[in-house]
Short mmCIF file of C-alpha atoms in Angstrom, two decimals:
data_model
loop_
_atom_site.label_atom_id
_atom_site.label_comp_id
_atom_site.label_asym_id
_atom_site.label_seq_id
_atom_site.Cartn_x
_atom_site.Cartn_y
_atom_site.Cartn_z
CA MET A 799 31.60 -7.31 39.19
CA ARG A 800 28.80 -9.81 38.65
CA ARG A 801 26.39 -7.56 40.53
CA ARG A 802 27.35 -4.64 38.29
CA LYS A 803 26.74 -6.71 35.17
CA LEU A 804 23.41 -7.95 36.49
CA PHE A 805 22.40 -4.38 37.37
CA ALA A 806 23.40 -3.18 33.89
CA LEU A 807 21.39 -5.95 32.27
CA LEU A 808 18.35 -5.12 34.38
CA VAL A 809 18.64 -1.43 33.52
CA SER A 810 18.98 -2.27 29.81
CA ALA A 811 15.94 -4.55 29.95
CA SER A 812 13.92 -1.86 31.74
CA CYS A 813 14.92 0.76 29.15
CA PHE A 814 14.07 -1.62 26.31
CA ALA A 815 10.66 -2.36 27.84
CA ALA A 816 10.04 1.36 28.31
CA CYS A 817 11.00 2.07 24.70
CA MET A 818 8.69 -0.66 23.48
CA GLY A 819 5.92 0.87 25.57
CA CYS A 820 6.60 4.23 23.93
CA LEU A 821 6.40 2.64 20.48
CA ALA A 822 3.12 0.94 21.35
CA ALA A 823 1.71 4.24 22.58
CA THR A 824 2.92 6.08 19.48
CA HIS A 825 1.56 3.51 17.03
CA ALA A 826 -1.95 2.90 18.21
CA GLN A 827 -4.16 0.40 16.42
CA PRO A 828 -5.62 2.04 13.30
CA ALA A 829 -9.22 3.22 13.43
CA THR A 830 -11.82 1.30 11.45
CA VAL A 831 -13.98 3.39 9.12
CA TYR A 832 -16.70 2.73 6.55
CA PHE A 833 -17.38 4.58 3.32
CA ALA A 834 -18.89 4.08 -0.11
CA SER A 835 -16.98 2.89 -3.15
CA GLY A 836 -17.23 5.00 -6.27
CA ASP A 837 -19.39 2.22 -7.72
CA GLY A 838 -22.28 3.65 -5.70
CA THR A 839 -23.27 0.30 -4.17
CA THR A 840 -20.40 -1.27 -2.22
CA GLN A 841 -19.84 -0.23 1.40
CA LEU A 842 -16.12 -0.48 2.02
CA VAL A 843 -14.22 -0.96 5.25
CA GLY A 844 -10.93 0.87 5.74
CA TYR A 845 -8.22 1.44 8.33
CA VAL A 846 -6.93 4.89 9.25
CA PHE A 847 -3.42 5.56 10.57
CA ALA A 848 -3.38 9.12 11.90
CA PRO A 849 -0.58 11.40 13.15
CA LEU A 850 -0.65 12.31 16.83
CA ASN A 851 -1.50 15.98 16.28
CA SER A 852 -4.97 17.07 15.21
CA GLY A 853 -4.09 18.33 11.72
CA PRO A 854 -5.42 18.92 9.16
CA HIS A 855 -3.01 16.56 7.38
CA PRO A 856 -2.14 15.57 3.85
CA ALA A 857 -3.34 12.03 3.24
CA VAL A 858 -2.37 8.83 1.44
CA VAL A 859 -4.69 6.11 0.16
CA MET A 860 -2.91 2.74 0.27
CA LEU A 861 -4.11 -0.01 -2.08
CA HIS A 862 -3.31 -3.60 -1.06
CA GLY A 863 -2.20 -6.33 -3.45
CA ARG A 864 -3.87 -9.56 -4.54
CA ALA A 865 -3.32 -11.20 -1.13
CA GLY A 866 -5.53 -8.58 0.53
CA PRO A 867 -4.72 -6.31 3.49
CA TYR A 868 -4.58 -8.97 6.21
CA SER A 869 -1.87 -11.25 7.55
CA ALA A 870 -1.37 -14.46 5.57
CA ASN A 871 -1.60 -16.33 8.88
CA ILE A 872 -5.34 -15.73 9.11
CA ASN A 873 -6.42 -15.29 5.48
CA GLU A 874 -7.96 -18.76 5.27
CA ASP A 875 -10.21 -17.93 8.23
CA CYS A 876 -11.41 -14.63 6.82
CA THR A 877 -15.14 -14.30 6.33
CA LEU A 878 -15.27 -10.53 6.40
CA VAL A 879 -18.19 -8.63 5.03
CA ALA A 880 -18.81 -4.95 5.71
CA ARG A 881 -19.34 -4.31 9.43
CA ASP A 882 -18.83 -8.00 10.40
CA VAL A 883 -17.06 -7.46 13.72
CA SER A 884 -16.83 -11.22 14.38
CA SER A 885 -14.36 -11.79 11.54
CA PRO A 886 -10.70 -12.36 12.43
CA CYS A 887 -9.89 -9.97 9.58
CA ASN A 888 -9.87 -6.56 11.22
CA ALA A 889 -7.62 -3.70 12.29
CA SER A 890 -5.62 -5.95 14.61
CA SER A 891 -4.76 -8.50 11.91
CA LEU A 892 -3.38 -6.35 9.10
CA SER A 893 -0.22 -7.61 7.44
CA ARG A 894 3.10 -6.36 8.78
CA ARG A 895 3.81 -4.50 5.53
CA HIS A 896 0.55 -2.54 5.57
CA GLU A 897 0.91 -1.80 9.26
CA ALA A 898 4.52 -0.65 8.77
CA TRP A 899 3.62 1.65 5.86
CA GLY A 900 0.59 3.07 7.67
CA ASN A 901 2.77 3.93 10.65
CA TYR A 902 5.45 5.31 8.33
CA TRP A 903 3.01 7.81 6.84
CA ALA A 904 1.58 8.77 10.22
CA ASP A 905 5.12 9.36 11.53
CA HIS A 906 5.75 11.64 8.55
CA GLY A 907 2.62 13.72 9.16
CA TYR A 908 0.24 12.03 6.71
CA LEU A 909 -3.12 10.45 7.48
CA ALA A 910 -3.08 7.05 5.75
CA LEU A 911 -6.19 5.13 4.72
CA LEU A 912 -5.99 1.43 3.77
CA PRO A 913 -9.27 0.36 2.10
CA ASP A 914 -10.17 -3.32 1.91
CA SER A 915 -11.47 -4.01 -1.60
CA PHE A 916 -11.89 -7.75 -1.03
CA GLY A 917 -13.60 -8.26 2.34
CA PRO A 918 -16.82 -6.37 1.60
CA ARG A 919 -17.13 -8.50 -1.55
CA ASN A 920 -16.69 -11.73 0.45
CA LYS A 921 -13.12 -12.30 -0.75
CA ALA A 922 -11.19 -11.22 2.34
CA HIS A 923 -9.06 -14.38 2.07
CA GLY A 924 -7.26 -12.79 -0.88
CA PHE A 925 -5.65 -14.73 -3.72
CA GLY A 926 -2.49 -16.80 -4.05
CA ARG A 927 0.50 -16.18 -6.27
CA PHE A 928 0.08 -16.59 -10.04
CA SER A 929 -3.72 -16.50 -9.71
CA HIS A 930 -4.31 -13.75 -12.25
CA GLY A 931 -6.42 -16.03 -14.42
CA ASP A 932 -8.70 -17.03 -11.55
CA PRO A 933 -12.26 -16.07 -12.63
CA ASP A 934 -13.09 -15.44 -8.96
CA ARG A 935 -10.94 -12.30 -9.25
CA ASP A 936 -13.06 -10.75 -12.00
CA ASP A 937 -15.40 -8.87 -9.66
CA VAL A 938 -12.48 -7.35 -7.75
CA ASN A 939 -10.27 -6.64 -10.76
CA GLU A 940 -7.80 -3.77 -11.00
CA ARG A 941 -9.16 -2.28 -14.24
CA THR A 942 -12.87 -1.65 -13.61
CA VAL A 943 -13.59 -2.32 -9.91
CA ARG A 944 -10.72 -1.28 -7.69
CA PRO A 945 -10.22 2.17 -9.28
CA LEU A 946 -13.75 3.00 -8.09
CA ASP A 947 -12.76 1.99 -4.56
CA ALA A 948 -9.78 4.35 -4.72
CA GLU A 949 -12.03 7.16 -5.94
CA GLY A 950 -14.49 6.42 -3.13
CA ALA A 951 -11.61 6.65 -0.65
CA LEU A 952 -10.64 10.01 -2.14
CA SER A 953 -14.17 11.36 -1.67
CA TYR A 954 -14.30 10.03 1.87
CA LEU A 955 -11.00 11.67 2.85
CA ARG A 956 -12.11 14.99 1.39
CA SER A 957 -15.09 14.89 3.75
CA ARG A 958 -12.88 14.66 6.83
CA ALA A 959 -12.02 17.85 8.72
CA ASP A 960 -8.56 16.48 9.61
CA VAL A 961 -7.49 16.10 5.94
CA VAL A 962 -6.23 18.76 3.52
CA PRO A 963 -8.61 18.07 0.63
CA ASP A 964 -6.27 19.03 -2.21
CA ARG A 965 -3.26 17.14 -0.82
CA ILE A 966 -4.30 13.49 -1.13
CA PHE A 967 -1.90 10.96 -2.64
CA LEU A 968 -2.05 7.36 -3.79
CA GLN A 969 0.14 4.30 -3.17
CA GLY A 970 -0.24 0.66 -4.13
CA TRP A 971 1.49 -2.70 -4.27
CA SER A 972 1.35 -5.29 -7.08
CA ASN A 973 -2.35 -5.64 -8.00
CA GLY A 974 -2.95 -2.45 -6.03
CA ALA A 975 -0.10 -0.78 -7.92
CA SER A 976 -1.75 -1.68 -11.22
CA THR A 977 -4.90 -0.13 -9.77
CA VAL A 978 -2.87 3.01 -9.00
CA LEU A 979 -1.79 3.25 -12.63
CA ASN A 980 -5.38 2.78 -13.78
CA VAL A 981 -6.67 5.46 -11.40
CA ILE A 982 -4.11 7.94 -12.68
CA TYR A 983 -4.94 6.98 -16.28
CA ARG A 984 -8.66 7.60 -15.63
CA GLN A 985 -7.82 10.85 -13.91
CA ALA A 986 -5.86 12.13 -16.92
CA SER A 987 -9.05 12.50 -18.94
CA LYS A 988 -11.00 14.28 -16.17
CA PRO A 989 -10.91 17.84 -14.84
CA SER A 990 -8.17 18.52 -12.30
CA GLY A 991 -8.72 17.79 -8.64
CA GLY A 992 -7.92 14.10 -8.17
CA PHE A 993 -4.93 12.51 -6.48
CA ARG A 994 -1.98 14.90 -6.43
CA ALA A 995 0.67 12.24 -7.10
CA ALA A 996 1.13 8.49 -6.82
CA MET A 997 3.65 5.74 -6.25
CA ALA A 998 3.31 2.19 -7.54
CA LEU A 999 5.42 -0.70 -6.26
CA TYR A 1000 5.99 -3.63 -8.65
CA PRO A 1001 2.76 -3.30 -10.68
CA GLY A 1002 1.61 -5.61 -13.42
CA CYS A 1003 1.55 -3.72 -16.72
CA GLY A 1004 0.18 -6.30 -19.14
CA ALA A 1005 -3.10 -6.14 -21.03
CA ARG A 1006 -4.96 -7.92 -18.21
CA ALA A 1007 -3.66 -5.44 -15.64
CA LEU A 1008 -3.95 -2.01 -17.29
CA ILE A 1009 -6.96 -0.33 -18.85
CA SER A 1010 -4.88 0.65 -21.86
CA GLN A 1011 -1.42 -0.16 -23.18
CA ASP A 1012 -1.42 3.36 -24.64
CA TYR A 1013 -0.77 4.82 -21.23
CA LYS A 1014 -0.93 8.47 -20.17
CA ALA A 1015 -0.81 10.39 -16.90
CA ALA A 1016 -1.42 14.00 -15.90
CA SER A 1017 -0.38 13.63 -12.25
CA PRO A 1018 3.17 12.61 -11.25
CA VAL A 1019 3.68 8.86 -10.84
CA THR A 1020 6.78 7.10 -9.52
CA VAL A 1021 7.01 3.39 -10.29
CA PHE A 1022 9.35 1.05 -8.41
CA LEU A 1023 10.34 -2.12 -10.27
CA ALA A 1024 12.29 -5.23 -9.22
CA SER A 1025 14.58 -6.72 -11.85
CA ASP A 1026 14.15 -10.28 -10.51
CA ASP A 1027 10.39 -10.02 -10.02
CA GLU A 1028 8.98 -13.53 -10.20
CA GLU A 1029 5.31 -12.50 -10.50
CA VAL A 1030 5.09 -9.55 -12.90
CA SER A 1031 7.27 -8.37 -15.76
CA PRO A 1032 9.31 -5.17 -15.28
CA VAL A 1033 10.03 -5.37 -19.03
CA ASN A 1034 6.31 -4.95 -19.77
CA CYS A 1035 6.17 -1.93 -17.48
CA HIS A 1036 9.13 -0.31 -19.21
CA ARG A 1037 7.57 -0.94 -22.61
CA VAL A 1038 4.31 0.76 -21.62
CA LEU A 1039 5.57 3.46 -19.27
CA ASP A 1040 8.72 4.50 -21.15
CA THR A 1041 6.56 5.25 -24.17
CA ALA A 1042 4.16 7.30 -22.04
CA ARG A 1043 7.05 9.20 -20.48
CA THR A 1044 8.51 9.97 -23.89
CA SER A 1045 5.11 11.36 -24.86
CA GLY A 1046 5.19 13.78 -21.93
CA SER A 1047 3.51 11.94 -19.05
CA PRO A 1048 5.15 12.79 -15.67
CA ILE A 1049 6.36 9.27 -14.88
CA ASP A 1050 9.55 8.32 -13.04
CA ILE A 1051 10.79 4.74 -12.90
CA VAL A 1052 13.18 3.36 -10.28
CA ASP A 1053 14.72 -0.05 -11.01
CA TYR A 1054 16.18 -2.24 -8.26
CA ALA A 1055 18.73 -4.73 -9.55
CA GLY A 1056 18.39 -8.17 -7.99
CA ALA A 1057 15.24 -7.31 -6.03
CA THR A 1058 12.15 -9.53 -6.11
CA HIS A 1059 8.41 -9.05 -5.92
CA ASP A 1060 7.32 -7.79 -2.47
CA PHE A 1061 10.81 -6.44 -1.78
CA ASP A 1062 9.46 -4.10 0.92
CA ASP A 1063 7.78 -6.90 2.89
CA PRO A 1064 9.48 -6.71 6.32
CA GLY A 1065 9.29 -10.48 6.83
CA LYS A 1066 12.49 -12.54 7.18
CA LYS A 1067 12.01 -14.40 3.89
CA ARG A 1068 12.02 -11.29 1.70
CA GLN A 1069 14.55 -9.39 3.79
CA SER A 1070 17.02 -12.29 3.70
CA ILE A 1071 17.80 -11.10 0.14
CA GLU A 1072 20.31 -8.26 0.23
CA ALA A 1073 18.89 -6.57 -2.87
CA ASN A 1074 15.46 -6.49 -1.21
CA ARG A 1075 16.89 -4.86 1.90
CA THR A 1076 18.60 -2.25 -0.27
CA ALA A 1077 15.41 -1.62 -2.25
CA ARG A 1078 13.25 -1.37 0.87
CA ASP A 1079 15.62 1.11 2.51
CA ASP A 1080 15.70 3.20 -0.64
CA VAL A 1081 11.95 3.34 -1.22
CA LEU A 1082 11.38 4.29 2.43
CA ARG A 1083 13.97 7.04 2.04
CA ARG A 1084 12.30 8.38 -1.12
CA ALA A 1085 8.59 7.99 -0.31
CA SER A 1086 7.77 10.97 1.89
CA ALA A 1087 9.92 13.29 -0.24
CA LEU A 1088 7.99 12.26 -3.38
CA PHE A 1089 4.73 13.55 -1.94
CA ALA A 1090 6.23 16.48 -0.05
CA ARG A 1091 7.45 18.08 -3.27
#
């Protein structure tokens, strides 16, 4: 009997190791790319998560939050500037959330691009919580700087043969989600041909975060808010976005009761809260369908 149990355990361990090998093969390290920001001067670094087949694919630009795209474990050691291969901030040290979302999109047939807005401007370390008033953030702000990075990413993806040029979407978190709203606001006053649709997770919607409190959108935007957000105000977002929606802007808002800021972070701390687990499961269920439609 003991031999049978030992054999079963060995078989299970072998199968588990094989499955992990399959996952590693499926989710290869993202490719590092370089492209110009829409500001015409900054050379950005980005990370591409691609489906296994050759495409062409629809694409998603993912905009990181105020902590930057890299793991918090190495942020203090980041000295990244464009093309600095010696920095610990690179494709192998992305945060678990960004890596998980990049793989999610690749698994659903989308090519995902995560631009780093901070590293090429010598701020790869990111910024701590409640640092919105930090003057060091001014030259990477979400109103006038980061929208140009998103537009540069859009132009770059349109130049790739493996991307469907008129099926490019936008996603962002927190500071990056505010950037998403600003990009879509800028796009509303331009000729058609920008991002097809967007999703914004727990954005800031105050006067320091948005270009205008008189918001408008021409492309569909879905905004995910956490009722117990400790960093930004979902009430402010409802005030601004509900008015825009009433005026005809194609905006949907999903509220998660009891969820906190960063509810989709896969780390134990955030996922120890049941409302965060519920919110994360729901947004993952909705995301690909939002862009597929």
